[in-house]
Short mmCIF file of C-alpha atoms and ligand atoms in Angstrom, two decimals:
data_model
loop_
_atom_site.label_atom_id
_atom_site.label_comp_id
_atom_site.label_asym_id
_atom_site.label_seq_id
_atom_site.Cartn_x
_atom_site.Cartn_y
_atom_site.Cartn_z
CA MET A 1 112.44 116.86 140.68
CA ASP A 2 113.52 120.45 141.04
CA CYS A 3 114.52 120.18 144.69
CA LEU A 4 117.85 121.49 145.99
CA PHE A 5 118.28 118.80 148.65
CA CYS A 6 117.25 115.99 146.24
CA LYS A 7 120.03 117.31 143.96
CA ILE A 8 122.49 117.17 146.87
CA ILE A 9 121.39 113.56 147.56
CA ALA A 10 121.90 112.74 143.85
CA GLY A 11 125.38 114.31 143.93
CA GLU A 12 124.41 116.93 141.33
CA ILE A 13 125.28 119.63 143.88
CA PRO A 14 128.39 119.01 146.02
CA SER A 15 128.18 118.94 149.80
CA THR A 16 130.47 118.26 152.73
CA LYS A 17 129.06 115.00 154.05
CA VAL A 18 129.17 114.08 157.72
CA TYR A 19 127.14 110.86 157.55
CA GLU A 20 125.26 108.90 154.89
CA ASP A 21 123.34 105.63 154.72
CA ASP A 22 120.46 104.22 152.64
CA ASP A 23 117.89 106.37 154.43
CA MET A 24 119.52 109.72 155.20
CA LEU A 25 122.26 112.21 154.46
CA ALA A 26 123.91 114.64 156.87
CA PHE A 27 126.03 117.48 155.47
CA ARG A 28 127.49 120.81 156.60
CA ASP A 29 125.24 123.85 156.11
CA ILE A 30 126.63 126.24 153.50
CA ASN A 31 125.86 129.22 155.74
CA PRO A 32 126.52 128.01 159.29
CA VAL A 33 124.97 129.88 162.22
CA ALA A 34 126.97 127.94 164.83
CA PRO A 35 130.43 126.27 164.89
CA VAL A 36 128.64 122.98 164.19
CA HIS A 37 125.73 123.34 161.76
CA VAL A 38 124.72 120.14 159.99
CA ILE A 39 121.61 119.52 157.89
CA VAL A 40 120.10 116.05 158.24
CA ILE A 41 117.64 114.96 155.53
CA PRO A 42 115.72 111.83 154.60
CA LYS A 43 116.67 110.54 151.14
CA LYS A 44 112.99 110.12 150.39
CA HIS A 45 111.53 113.53 149.45
CA ILE A 46 109.17 114.81 152.15
CA ALA A 47 108.34 118.51 151.74
CA SER A 48 108.20 119.53 155.41
CA MET A 49 107.10 118.44 158.87
CA ASP A 50 103.54 119.12 157.66
CA GLU A 51 103.92 116.16 155.28
CA ILE A 52 104.92 113.53 157.85
CA THR A 53 102.44 110.62 157.76
CA PRO A 54 102.18 107.11 159.24
CA GLU A 55 103.49 105.86 155.86
CA ASN A 56 106.72 107.92 155.86
CA SER A 57 107.39 108.60 159.55
CA CYS A 58 109.86 105.72 159.84
CA ALA A 59 112.32 107.87 157.83
CA VAL A 60 112.05 110.50 160.57
CA ALA A 61 112.44 107.92 163.33
CA LYS A 62 115.59 106.57 161.69
CA ILE A 63 117.06 110.08 161.58
CA PHE A 64 116.41 110.61 165.28
CA GLU A 65 117.94 107.23 166.11
CA LYS A 66 121.11 108.36 164.30
CA ILE A 67 121.33 111.95 165.51
CA PRO A 68 123.47 111.22 168.60
CA GLU A 69 126.08 109.53 166.36
CA ILE A 70 125.89 112.32 163.75
CA ALA A 71 126.32 114.90 166.52
CA ARG A 72 129.49 113.14 167.72
CA LEU A 73 130.83 112.82 164.17
CA ALA A 74 130.14 116.53 163.56
CA GLY A 75 132.08 117.58 166.67
CA CYS A 76 129.41 118.30 169.29
CA GLU A 77 131.01 117.55 172.65
CA ASN A 78 128.74 119.26 175.16
CA GLY A 79 125.30 118.82 173.67
CA TYR A 80 123.45 120.16 170.68
CA ARG A 81 120.09 121.43 169.41
CA VAL A 82 117.86 120.05 166.64
CA VAL A 83 115.54 122.46 164.81
CA SER A 84 113.16 122.00 161.89
CA ASN A 85 111.71 125.13 160.33
CA CYS A 86 108.28 124.52 158.81
CA GLY A 87 106.45 126.76 156.38
CA VAL A 88 106.56 130.54 156.00
CA ASP A 89 106.19 131.48 159.66
CA GLY A 90 108.70 128.78 160.60
CA GLY A 91 111.27 130.28 158.23
CA GLN A 92 111.60 127.24 155.96
CA THR A 93 113.48 128.12 152.76
CA VAL A 94 114.14 124.66 151.28
CA PRO A 95 110.98 122.55 150.79
CA HIS A 96 112.58 119.17 151.60
CA LEU A 97 112.21 118.09 155.25
CA HIS A 98 115.44 118.80 157.12
CA PHE A 99 116.73 118.99 160.66
CA HIS A 100 119.33 121.56 161.63
CA LEU A 101 121.83 120.05 164.09
CA LEU A 102 123.47 122.94 165.92
CA GLY A 103 126.27 122.95 168.44
CA GLY A 104 129.91 123.65 169.15
CA MET A 105 129.00 126.54 171.46
CA GLU A 106 126.54 127.36 174.21
CA LEU A 107 123.39 128.26 172.25
CA SER A 108 121.08 131.07 173.34
CA TRP A 109 117.42 130.49 174.11
CA PRO A 110 114.77 131.46 173.08
CA VAL A 111 115.69 131.57 169.41
CA PHE A 112 112.74 133.63 168.19
CA THR A 113 112.77 137.40 167.67
CA LYS A 114 110.38 139.71 165.90
P1 5GP B 201 115.72 126.37 156.17
O1 5GP B 201 115.90 127.86 156.04
O2 5GP B 201 114.83 125.82 155.08
O3 5GP B 201 115.30 125.92 157.54
O4 5GP B 201 117.15 125.73 156.00
C1 5GP B 201 117.78 125.60 154.77
C2 5GP B 201 119.26 125.57 155.05
O5 5GP B 201 119.91 125.06 153.90
C3 5GP B 201 119.86 126.95 155.34
O6 5GP B 201 120.47 126.94 156.62
C4 5GP B 201 120.87 127.15 154.21
O7 5GP B 201 122.05 127.79 154.64
C5 5GP B 201 121.13 125.73 153.75
N1 5GP B 201 121.50 125.63 152.35
C6 5GP B 201 120.86 126.25 151.29
N2 5GP B 201 121.44 125.90 150.14
C7 5GP B 201 122.47 125.05 150.44
C8 5GP B 201 123.44 124.36 149.66
O8 5GP B 201 123.49 124.44 148.41
N3 5GP B 201 124.34 123.58 150.32
C9 5GP B 201 124.31 123.45 151.69
N4 5GP B 201 125.24 122.67 152.25
N5 5GP B 201 123.40 124.09 152.47
C10 5GP B 201 122.49 124.88 151.85
ZN1 ZN B 202 113.70 116.87 147.78
#
């Protein structure tokens, strides 16, 4: 499949891994917007949050069960933020479901601007 993140999972494109198991991969974003910026993805290809179903949602649950550990491994000491951009208005650029784990500084809120 011609999917950037599936290629990262397959090792065809190198990445700086933070955590990996049978269900998920967490790696450093190539263009970080915060001191800690990790992308967490299910190994099973799901295109976006719009594609989460009762059949595949356990992959998402497993990611959220692991996020506190991934955040610690990545260096978040005082909290963090998890964001998933969905579709055009959400600013999604890679069509494989992913969660941005952001931290390492006090993050501003709200994040949206026009
Ligand atoms: P989106 O814009 O879809 O929410 O997030 C995609 C993210 O993937 C962006 O933050 C972008 O910097 C990151 N990204 C795109 N290509 C690569 C890559 O080849 N390697 C890594 N590590 N991150 C990437
Ligand atoms: Zn994929």
